[in-house]
Tab-separated table of C-alpha atoms and ligand atoms in Angstrom:
chain	number	residue	atom	x	y	z
A	1	MET	CA	-131.103	4.724	-85.520
A	2	SER	CA	-130.684	6.885	-82.446
A	3	ALA	CA	-130.472	5.238	-79.045
A	4	GLN	CA	-132.949	5.806	-76.253
A	5	LEU	CA	-131.374	7.547	-73.278
A	6	LEU	CA	-131.215	5.874	-69.893
A	7	ASP	CA	-131.846	8.842	-67.634
A	8	GLY	CA	-129.889	8.138	-64.439
A	9	LYS	CA	-131.056	11.346	-62.832
A	10	LEU	CA	-134.713	10.400	-63.216
A	11	ILE	CA	-134.304	6.737	-62.204
A	12	SER	CA	-132.196	7.706	-59.180
A	13	GLU	CA	-134.854	10.187	-58.066
A	14	GLN	CA	-137.464	7.425	-58.268
A	15	ILE	CA	-135.272	5.170	-56.087
A	16	ILE	CA	-134.693	7.891	-53.486
A	17	THR	CA	-138.435	8.683	-53.408
A	18	GLU	CA	-139.182	4.999	-52.747
A	19	VAL	CA	-136.527	4.869	-50.014
A	20	ARG	CA	-137.965	8.028	-48.468
A	21	ALA	CA	-141.467	6.546	-48.371
A	22	LYS	CA	-140.167	3.452	-46.529
A	23	VAL	CA	-138.175	5.598	-44.098
A	24	ASP	CA	-141.213	7.783	-43.376
A	25	ALA	CA	-143.316	4.671	-42.716
A	26	ARG	CA	-140.703	3.246	-40.326
A	27	VAL	CA	-140.326	6.549	-38.493
A	28	ALA	CA	-144.132	6.855	-38.237
A	29	ALA	CA	-144.075	3.375	-36.652
A	30	GLY	CA	-141.706	4.666	-33.948
A	31	ARG	CA	-138.286	3.654	-35.325
A	32	ARG	CA	-135.355	5.983	-35.715
A	33	ALA	CA	-134.337	7.186	-39.176
A	34	PRO	CA	-131.427	5.324	-40.828
A	35	ALA	CA	-128.043	6.950	-40.225
A	36	LEU	CA	-125.058	7.052	-42.567
A	37	ALA	CA	-121.581	7.965	-41.335
A	38	VAL	CA	-119.467	9.527	-44.088
A	39	VAL	CA	-115.724	9.688	-43.504
A	40	LEU	CA	-113.495	11.936	-45.611
A	41	VAL	CA	-109.722	12.035	-45.157
A	42	GLY	CA	-107.645	14.644	-46.995
A	43	ASP	CA	-108.601	17.408	-49.398
A	44	ASP	CA	-109.142	15.701	-52.764
A	45	PRO	CA	-111.591	18.080	-54.532
A	46	ALA	CA	-113.470	15.305	-56.392
A	47	SER	CA	-113.937	13.369	-53.128
A	48	ALA	CA	-115.263	16.507	-51.448
A	49	VAL	CA	-117.901	16.839	-54.198
A	50	TYR	CA	-118.901	13.158	-53.908
A	51	VAL	CA	-119.213	13.431	-50.131
A	52	ARG	CA	-121.317	16.582	-50.422
A	53	ASN	CA	-123.645	14.862	-52.920
A	54	LYS	CA	-123.993	11.859	-50.597
A	55	LYS	CA	-124.932	14.075	-47.665
A	56	THR	CA	-127.530	15.910	-49.764
A	57	ALA	CA	-128.996	12.570	-50.856
A	58	CYS	CA	-129.223	11.521	-47.186
A	59	GLU	CA	-131.395	14.562	-46.487
A	60	ARG	CA	-133.656	13.716	-49.429
A	61	ALA	CA	-133.949	10.113	-48.246
A	62	GLY	CA	-134.863	11.208	-44.723
A	63	PHE	CA	-131.637	9.836	-43.204
A	64	ARG	CA	-129.419	11.293	-40.540
A	65	SER	CA	-125.945	11.857	-41.943
A	66	LEU	CA	-122.922	12.033	-39.675
A	67	SER	CA	-119.882	13.704	-41.083
A	68	PHE	CA	-116.251	12.930	-40.141
A	69	GLU	CA	-113.692	15.058	-41.958
A	70	TYR	CA	-109.966	14.885	-41.256
A	71	PRO	CA	-106.763	16.296	-42.757
A	72	ALA	CA	-104.550	13.973	-44.826
A	73	SER	CA	-102.238	13.682	-41.800
A	74	LEU	CA	-104.717	11.366	-40.018
A	75	THR	CA	-102.924	8.126	-39.182
A	76	GLU	CA	-104.171	4.687	-40.180
A	77	ALA	CA	-104.475	3.745	-36.497
A	78	GLU	CA	-106.695	6.786	-35.871
A	79	LEU	CA	-108.909	5.946	-38.848
A	80	LEU	CA	-109.226	2.293	-37.783
A	81	ALA	CA	-110.169	3.434	-34.276
A	82	LEU	CA	-112.914	5.658	-35.741
A	83	VAL	CA	-114.244	2.796	-37.885
A	84	ARG	CA	-114.360	0.477	-34.835
A	85	LYS	CA	-116.191	3.160	-32.852
A	86	LEU	CA	-118.766	3.520	-35.655
A	87	ASN	CA	-119.077	-0.286	-35.860
A	88	ASP	CA	-120.036	-0.328	-32.166
A	89	ASP	CA	-122.407	2.656	-32.362
A	90	PRO	CA	-126.009	1.394	-32.348
A	91	GLU	CA	-127.143	4.723	-33.839
A	92	VAL	CA	-125.091	4.172	-37.027
A	93	ASP	CA	-126.315	1.832	-39.805
A	94	GLY	CA	-123.925	2.587	-42.651
A	95	ILE	CA	-120.231	3.484	-42.752
A	96	LEU	CA	-118.776	4.992	-45.891
A	97	VAL	CA	-115.076	5.781	-46.032
A	98	GLN	CA	-114.565	7.876	-49.155
A	99	LEU	CA	-111.835	6.526	-51.453
A	100	PRO	CA	-109.097	7.179	-52.438
A	101	LEU	CA	-107.384	7.415	-49.064
A	102	PRO	CA	-103.973	9.068	-48.567
A	103	LYS	CA	-101.110	6.745	-49.538
A	104	HIS	CA	-99.953	6.059	-45.969
A	105	ILE	CA	-103.312	4.430	-45.153
A	106	ASN	CA	-103.988	0.866	-46.292
A	107	ALA	CA	-107.482	1.100	-47.817
A	108	ASP	CA	-107.956	-2.694	-47.814
A	109	ARG	CA	-107.313	-2.812	-44.078
A	110	VAL	CA	-109.811	-0.008	-43.492
A	111	ILE	CA	-112.495	-1.709	-45.595
A	112	GLU	CA	-111.918	-5.046	-43.842
A	113	THR	CA	-112.352	-3.336	-40.470
A	114	ILE	CA	-115.855	-2.083	-41.320
A	115	ASN	CA	-118.624	-4.287	-39.922
A	116	PRO	CA	-119.852	-6.075	-43.105
A	117	HIS	CA	-123.451	-5.340	-42.110
A	118	LYS	CA	-122.633	-1.598	-42.109
A	119	ASP	CA	-120.519	-1.793	-45.297
A	120	VAL	CA	-122.902	0.213	-47.488
A	121	ASP	CA	-120.295	0.560	-50.257
A	122	GLY	CA	-120.348	-3.234	-50.562
A	123	PHE	CA	-116.531	-3.408	-50.786
A	124	HIS	CA	-115.862	-5.657	-47.763
A	125	PRO	CA	-114.614	-9.131	-48.806
A	126	TYR	CA	-117.679	-10.597	-47.053
A	127	ASN	CA	-120.105	-8.655	-49.268
A	128	PHE	CA	-117.974	-9.091	-52.379
A	129	GLY	CA	-117.767	-12.823	-51.704
A	130	ARG	CA	-121.508	-13.055	-51.231
A	131	LEU	CA	-122.003	-11.381	-54.617
A	132	ALA	CA	-119.578	-13.874	-56.189
A	133	LEU	CA	-121.572	-16.735	-54.622
A	134	LYS	CA	-124.894	-15.409	-56.017
A	135	MET	CA	-126.162	-14.552	-52.536
A	136	PRO	CA	-125.688	-10.779	-52.427
A	137	LEU	CA	-126.399	-8.738	-49.327
A	138	LEU	CA	-124.962	-5.224	-49.567
A	139	ARG	CA	-124.037	-4.865	-53.242
A	140	PRO	CA	-121.402	-2.419	-54.569
A	141	CYS	CA	-123.409	0.661	-55.522
A	142	THR	CA	-122.089	1.529	-58.985
A	143	PRO	CA	-122.479	-1.952	-60.540
A	144	HIS	CA	-125.829	-2.344	-58.824
A	145	GLY	CA	-126.832	0.962	-60.423
A	146	VAL	CA	-125.729	-0.429	-63.785
A	147	MET	CA	-128.024	-3.442	-63.271
A	148	VAL	CA	-131.008	-1.270	-62.332
A	149	MET	CA	-130.474	0.712	-65.535
A	150	LEU	CA	-130.262	-2.483	-67.607
A	151	GLU	CA	-133.497	-3.644	-65.978
A	152	LYS	CA	-135.165	-0.382	-67.073
A	153	THR	CA	-134.505	-1.231	-70.726
A	154	GLY	CA	-136.846	-4.212	-70.353
A	155	VAL	CA	-134.344	-6.344	-72.310
A	156	ASP	CA	-133.928	-9.922	-71.092
A	157	LEU	CA	-130.241	-10.302	-70.152
A	158	VAL	CA	-130.249	-14.100	-70.050
A	159	GLY	CA	-127.744	-15.475	-72.555
A	160	LYS	CA	-126.757	-12.032	-73.878
A	161	ASP	CA	-123.088	-11.356	-74.639
A	162	ALA	CA	-121.824	-8.697	-72.243
A	163	VAL	CA	-118.422	-7.037	-72.412
A	164	VAL	CA	-117.154	-5.213	-69.336
A	165	ILE	CA	-114.207	-2.918	-70.000
A	166	GLY	CA	-112.199	-2.416	-66.814
A	167	ALA	CA	-111.636	-4.897	-64.005
A	168	SER	CA	-111.294	-2.691	-60.910
A	169	ASN	CA	-112.698	-3.759	-57.558
A	170	ILE	CA	-115.085	-0.790	-57.598
A	171	VAL	CA	-116.514	-1.012	-61.116
A	172	GLY	CA	-115.504	-3.704	-63.613
A	173	ARG	CA	-115.057	-6.769	-61.416
A	174	PRO	CA	-118.335	-6.475	-59.458
A	175	ALA	CA	-120.160	-5.426	-62.651
A	176	ALA	CA	-118.986	-8.687	-64.241
A	177	LEU	CA	-120.266	-10.663	-61.220
A	178	GLU	CA	-123.618	-8.870	-61.410
A	179	LEU	CA	-123.985	-9.633	-65.126
A	180	LEU	CA	-122.988	-13.253	-64.551
A	181	MET	CA	-125.610	-13.500	-61.797
A	182	ALA	CA	-128.139	-12.162	-64.340
A	183	ARG	CA	-127.008	-15.082	-66.563
A	184	ALA	CA	-125.365	-13.045	-69.297
A	185	THR	CA	-122.211	-14.429	-70.923
A	186	VAL	CA	-119.523	-12.119	-69.636
A	187	THR	CA	-116.154	-11.097	-71.069
A	188	VAL	CA	-114.026	-8.915	-68.809
A	189	CYS	CA	-111.498	-6.709	-70.621
A	190	HIS	CA	-108.610	-4.778	-69.085
A	191	SER	CA	-105.401	-3.030	-70.035
A	192	LYS	CA	-103.806	-6.273	-71.317
A	193	THR	CA	-106.790	-7.416	-73.394
A	194	ARG	CA	-106.139	-8.083	-77.071
A	195	ASP	CA	-108.507	-6.929	-79.825
A	196	LEU	CA	-110.784	-4.899	-77.604
A	197	ALA	CA	-112.545	-3.417	-80.641
A	198	GLY	CA	-113.433	-6.911	-81.885
A	199	LYS	CA	-114.781	-7.958	-78.492
A	200	VAL	CA	-116.896	-4.812	-78.164
A	201	ALA	CA	-118.203	-5.275	-81.717
A	202	ALA	CA	-119.597	-8.704	-80.747
A	203	ALA	CA	-121.312	-7.500	-77.550
A	204	ASP	CA	-125.039	-7.055	-76.919
A	205	ILE	CA	-124.199	-5.128	-73.747
A	206	VAL	CA	-121.146	-2.923	-73.187
A	207	VAL	CA	-120.229	-1.629	-69.734
A	208	ALA	CA	-117.271	0.758	-69.779
A	209	GLY	CA	-115.338	1.678	-66.632
A	210	VAL	CA	-111.859	2.648	-67.766
A	211	GLY	CA	-111.353	6.297	-66.879
A	212	ILE	CA	-110.124	7.471	-70.292
A	213	PRO	CA	-112.286	10.028	-72.137
A	214	ASN	CA	-113.879	8.745	-75.364
A	215	PHE	CA	-111.764	5.582	-75.179
A	216	VAL	CA	-114.458	3.270	-76.584
A	217	LYS	CA	-114.998	4.303	-80.183
A	218	GLY	CA	-118.589	4.728	-81.265
A	219	ASP	CA	-118.123	2.685	-84.427
A	220	TRP	CA	-117.048	-0.377	-82.376
A	221	ILE	CA	-120.585	-0.655	-81.012
A	222	LYS	CA	-122.745	-3.408	-82.511
A	223	PRO	CA	-125.977	-1.954	-83.937
A	224	GLY	CA	-128.706	-2.364	-81.319
A	225	ALA	CA	-126.346	-2.919	-78.373
A	226	ILE	CA	-126.935	-1.420	-74.917
A	227	VAL	CA	-124.134	0.898	-73.796
A	228	ILE	CA	-123.591	1.724	-70.133
A	229	ASP	CA	-120.834	4.274	-69.615
A	230	VAL	CA	-119.532	4.321	-66.047
A	231	GLY	CA	-116.585	6.609	-66.804
A	232	ILE	CA	-116.534	10.105	-65.396
A	233	ASN	CA	-113.680	12.128	-66.856
A	234	ARG	CA	-113.038	15.848	-66.602
A	235	LEU	CA	-111.813	17.462	-69.817
A	236	GLU	CA	-109.464	20.455	-69.990
A	237	ASN	CA	-112.423	22.735	-70.691
A	238	GLY	CA	-113.924	21.652	-67.361
A	239	LYS	CA	-116.714	19.564	-68.918
A	240	LEU	CA	-117.403	15.975	-67.874
A	241	CYS	CA	-117.387	13.144	-70.369
A	242	GLY	CA	-117.592	9.372	-70.273
A	243	ASP	CA	-115.372	6.588	-71.597
A	244	VAL	CA	-117.512	6.076	-74.697
A	245	GLU	CA	-117.566	8.294	-77.770
A	246	PHE	CA	-121.162	9.229	-77.075
A	247	GLU	CA	-122.320	11.010	-80.229
A	248	VAL	CA	-121.225	8.202	-82.571
A	249	ALA	CA	-122.219	5.349	-80.234
A	250	LYS	CA	-125.684	6.894	-79.853
A	251	GLN	CA	-126.299	6.404	-83.568
A	252	ARG	CA	-125.706	2.645	-83.270
A	253	ALA	CA	-126.872	1.623	-79.782
A	254	SER	CA	-130.461	0.826	-78.801
A	255	TRP	CA	-129.983	2.302	-75.304
A	256	ILE	CA	-127.190	4.468	-73.934
A	257	THR	CA	-126.357	6.316	-70.716
A	258	PRO	CA	-125.299	9.964	-70.842
A	259	VAL	CA	-122.382	11.400	-68.849
A	260	PRO	CA	-123.122	13.296	-66.691
A	261	GLY	CA	-126.621	12.222	-65.627
A	262	GLY	CA	-126.152	8.485	-66.186
A	263	VAL	CA	-124.539	6.010	-63.818
A	264	GLY	CA	-123.226	8.755	-61.472
A	265	PRO	CA	-126.556	9.611	-59.782
A	266	MET	CA	-127.469	5.889	-59.718
A	267	THR	CA	-124.467	5.157	-57.514
A	268	ILE	CA	-125.719	7.586	-54.888
A	269	ALA	CA	-129.293	6.288	-55.068
A	270	LEU	CA	-128.111	2.703	-54.503
A	271	LEU	CA	-126.030	3.924	-51.578
A	272	MET	CA	-129.239	5.236	-50.036
A	273	GLN	CA	-130.936	1.906	-50.762
A	274	ASN	CA	-128.036	0.037	-49.103
A	275	THR	CA	-128.187	2.258	-46.024
A	276	LEU	CA	-131.902	1.586	-45.606
A	277	ASP	CA	-131.304	-2.158	-46.153
A	278	ALA	CA	-128.510	-2.099	-43.539
A	279	ASN	CA	-130.824	-0.325	-41.095
A	280	ILE	CA	-133.612	-2.856	-41.651
A	281	HIS	CA	-131.168	-5.779	-41.369
A	282	LEU	CA	-129.723	-4.452	-38.086
A	283	TYR	CA	-133.095	-3.376	-36.647
A	284	PRO	CA	-135.846	-5.417	-38.313
B	1	LIG	P1	-109.391	2.119	-62.216
B	1	LIG	O1	-108.300	2.979	-62.740
B	1	LIG	O2	-109.271	1.522	-60.874
B	1	LIG	O3	-109.639	0.913	-63.229
B	1	LIG	C1	-109.588	1.117	-64.608
B	1	LIG	C2	-109.671	-0.215	-65.324
B	1	LIG	O4	-109.584	0.049	-66.706
B	1	LIG	C3	-108.557	-1.188	-64.958
B	1	LIG	O5	-109.101	-2.461	-64.719
B	1	LIG	C4	-107.671	-1.221	-66.216
B	1	LIG	O6	-107.104	-2.506	-66.468
B	1	LIG	C5	-108.680	-0.864	-67.289
B	1	LIG	N1	-107.976	-0.263	-68.425
B	1	LIG	C6	-107.056	0.727	-68.409
B	1	LIG	N2	-106.598	0.946	-69.644
B	1	LIG	C7	-107.239	0.080	-70.462
B	1	LIG	C8	-107.177	-0.183	-71.844
B	1	LIG	N3	-106.326	0.464	-72.643
B	1	LIG	N4	-107.990	-1.145	-72.340
B	1	LIG	C9	-108.848	-1.828	-71.546
B	1	LIG	N5	-108.936	-1.618	-70.230
B	1	LIG	C10	-108.140	-0.672	-69.681
B	1	LIG	O7	-110.704	3.004	-62.351
B	1	LIG	P2	-112.143	2.803	-61.658
B	1	LIG	O8	-112.085	3.247	-60.257
B	1	LIG	O9	-112.675	1.458	-61.982
B	1	LIG	O10	-112.972	3.889	-62.484
B	1	LIG	C11	-113.169	3.791	-63.870
B	1	LIG	C12	-113.979	4.983	-64.337
B	1	LIG	O11	-115.258	4.929	-63.721
B	1	LIG	C13	-113.395	6.351	-63.953
B	1	LIG	O12	-113.692	7.273	-64.979
B	1	LIG	C14	-114.161	6.715	-62.705
B	1	LIG	O13	-114.258	8.114	-62.521
B	1	LIG	C15	-115.504	6.136	-63.027
B	1	LIG	N6	-116.336	5.809	-61.857
B	1	LIG	C16	-117.622	6.224	-61.891
B	1	LIG	C17	-118.466	5.932	-60.851
B	1	LIG	C18	-119.886	6.375	-60.937
B	1	LIG	O14	-120.529	6.531	-59.937
B	1	LIG	N7	-120.430	6.558	-62.140
B	1	LIG	C19	-118.014	5.221	-59.752
B	1	LIG	C20	-116.678	4.779	-59.748
B	1	LIG	C21	-115.855	5.087	-60.816
């Protein structure tokens, strides 16, 4: 058996096209276009690429994007002052502070300072808490993207055994909350988990967000399982690869996401969706 591919590029384009249509209709009705403020501190090359992709997506979605780029020497107080200014700006709907931040800045403090209704990354404790309470508002983009992809398979998630590998605040933890909200039975694995192979082998759905290339062996996958690979790892030859041994896993899974072209583009599409939702919430 060879798995069907979940094409994140295609699905994300569909989402952005739908967002664009709603934006065009709102603008035609006399409203201003949604605006996303993107803040980049320091010169991390991967962050620079992510920020560039987000700005390009804003153009495609018909948004205004405001760019704030600072050297790594920016102080925490200066960054917090910028966030507060953006919170108070009625022309700004979404605030995205690209992570990771330089070590001298407390990222948690920055995230907590963002107005939760402009927190389009969905990382503020208010939005995270709402997700945990099954009343999500702005949902973390990557796990939300995972759920949209699972929905595209047409498979009913209720009662399915899902294994999430990784428990970070950005990927694993919110992905587990999303799957629980969809009424799957969720096992969250992390660096201290015992018998990971055995847990994966029993799973109908595997979501991997570890950050180690080819960490999840293809022959662990239960025949017919759905495999969502969130990992984005750069190999020495410059190529990108996921956390799952794709070629082997593909022979066993029913559905699988490629890397690149899987969850990555979905994250950006859901960011656009969140920015439109924030705009509509602030200015119904
Ligand atoms: P992280 O380092 O914060 O978290 C990694 C998690 O993996 C931790 O919970 C850790 O306990 C777990 N882990 C580490 N070693 C393990 C092991 N041996 N067995 C089981 N679990 C183990 O990383 P992150 O920010 O969550 O990112 C994970 C991956 O997802 C990275 O490759 C990152 O690039 C990628 N990512 C992709 C997107 C996207 O848009 N597709 C978004 C965010 C992150």
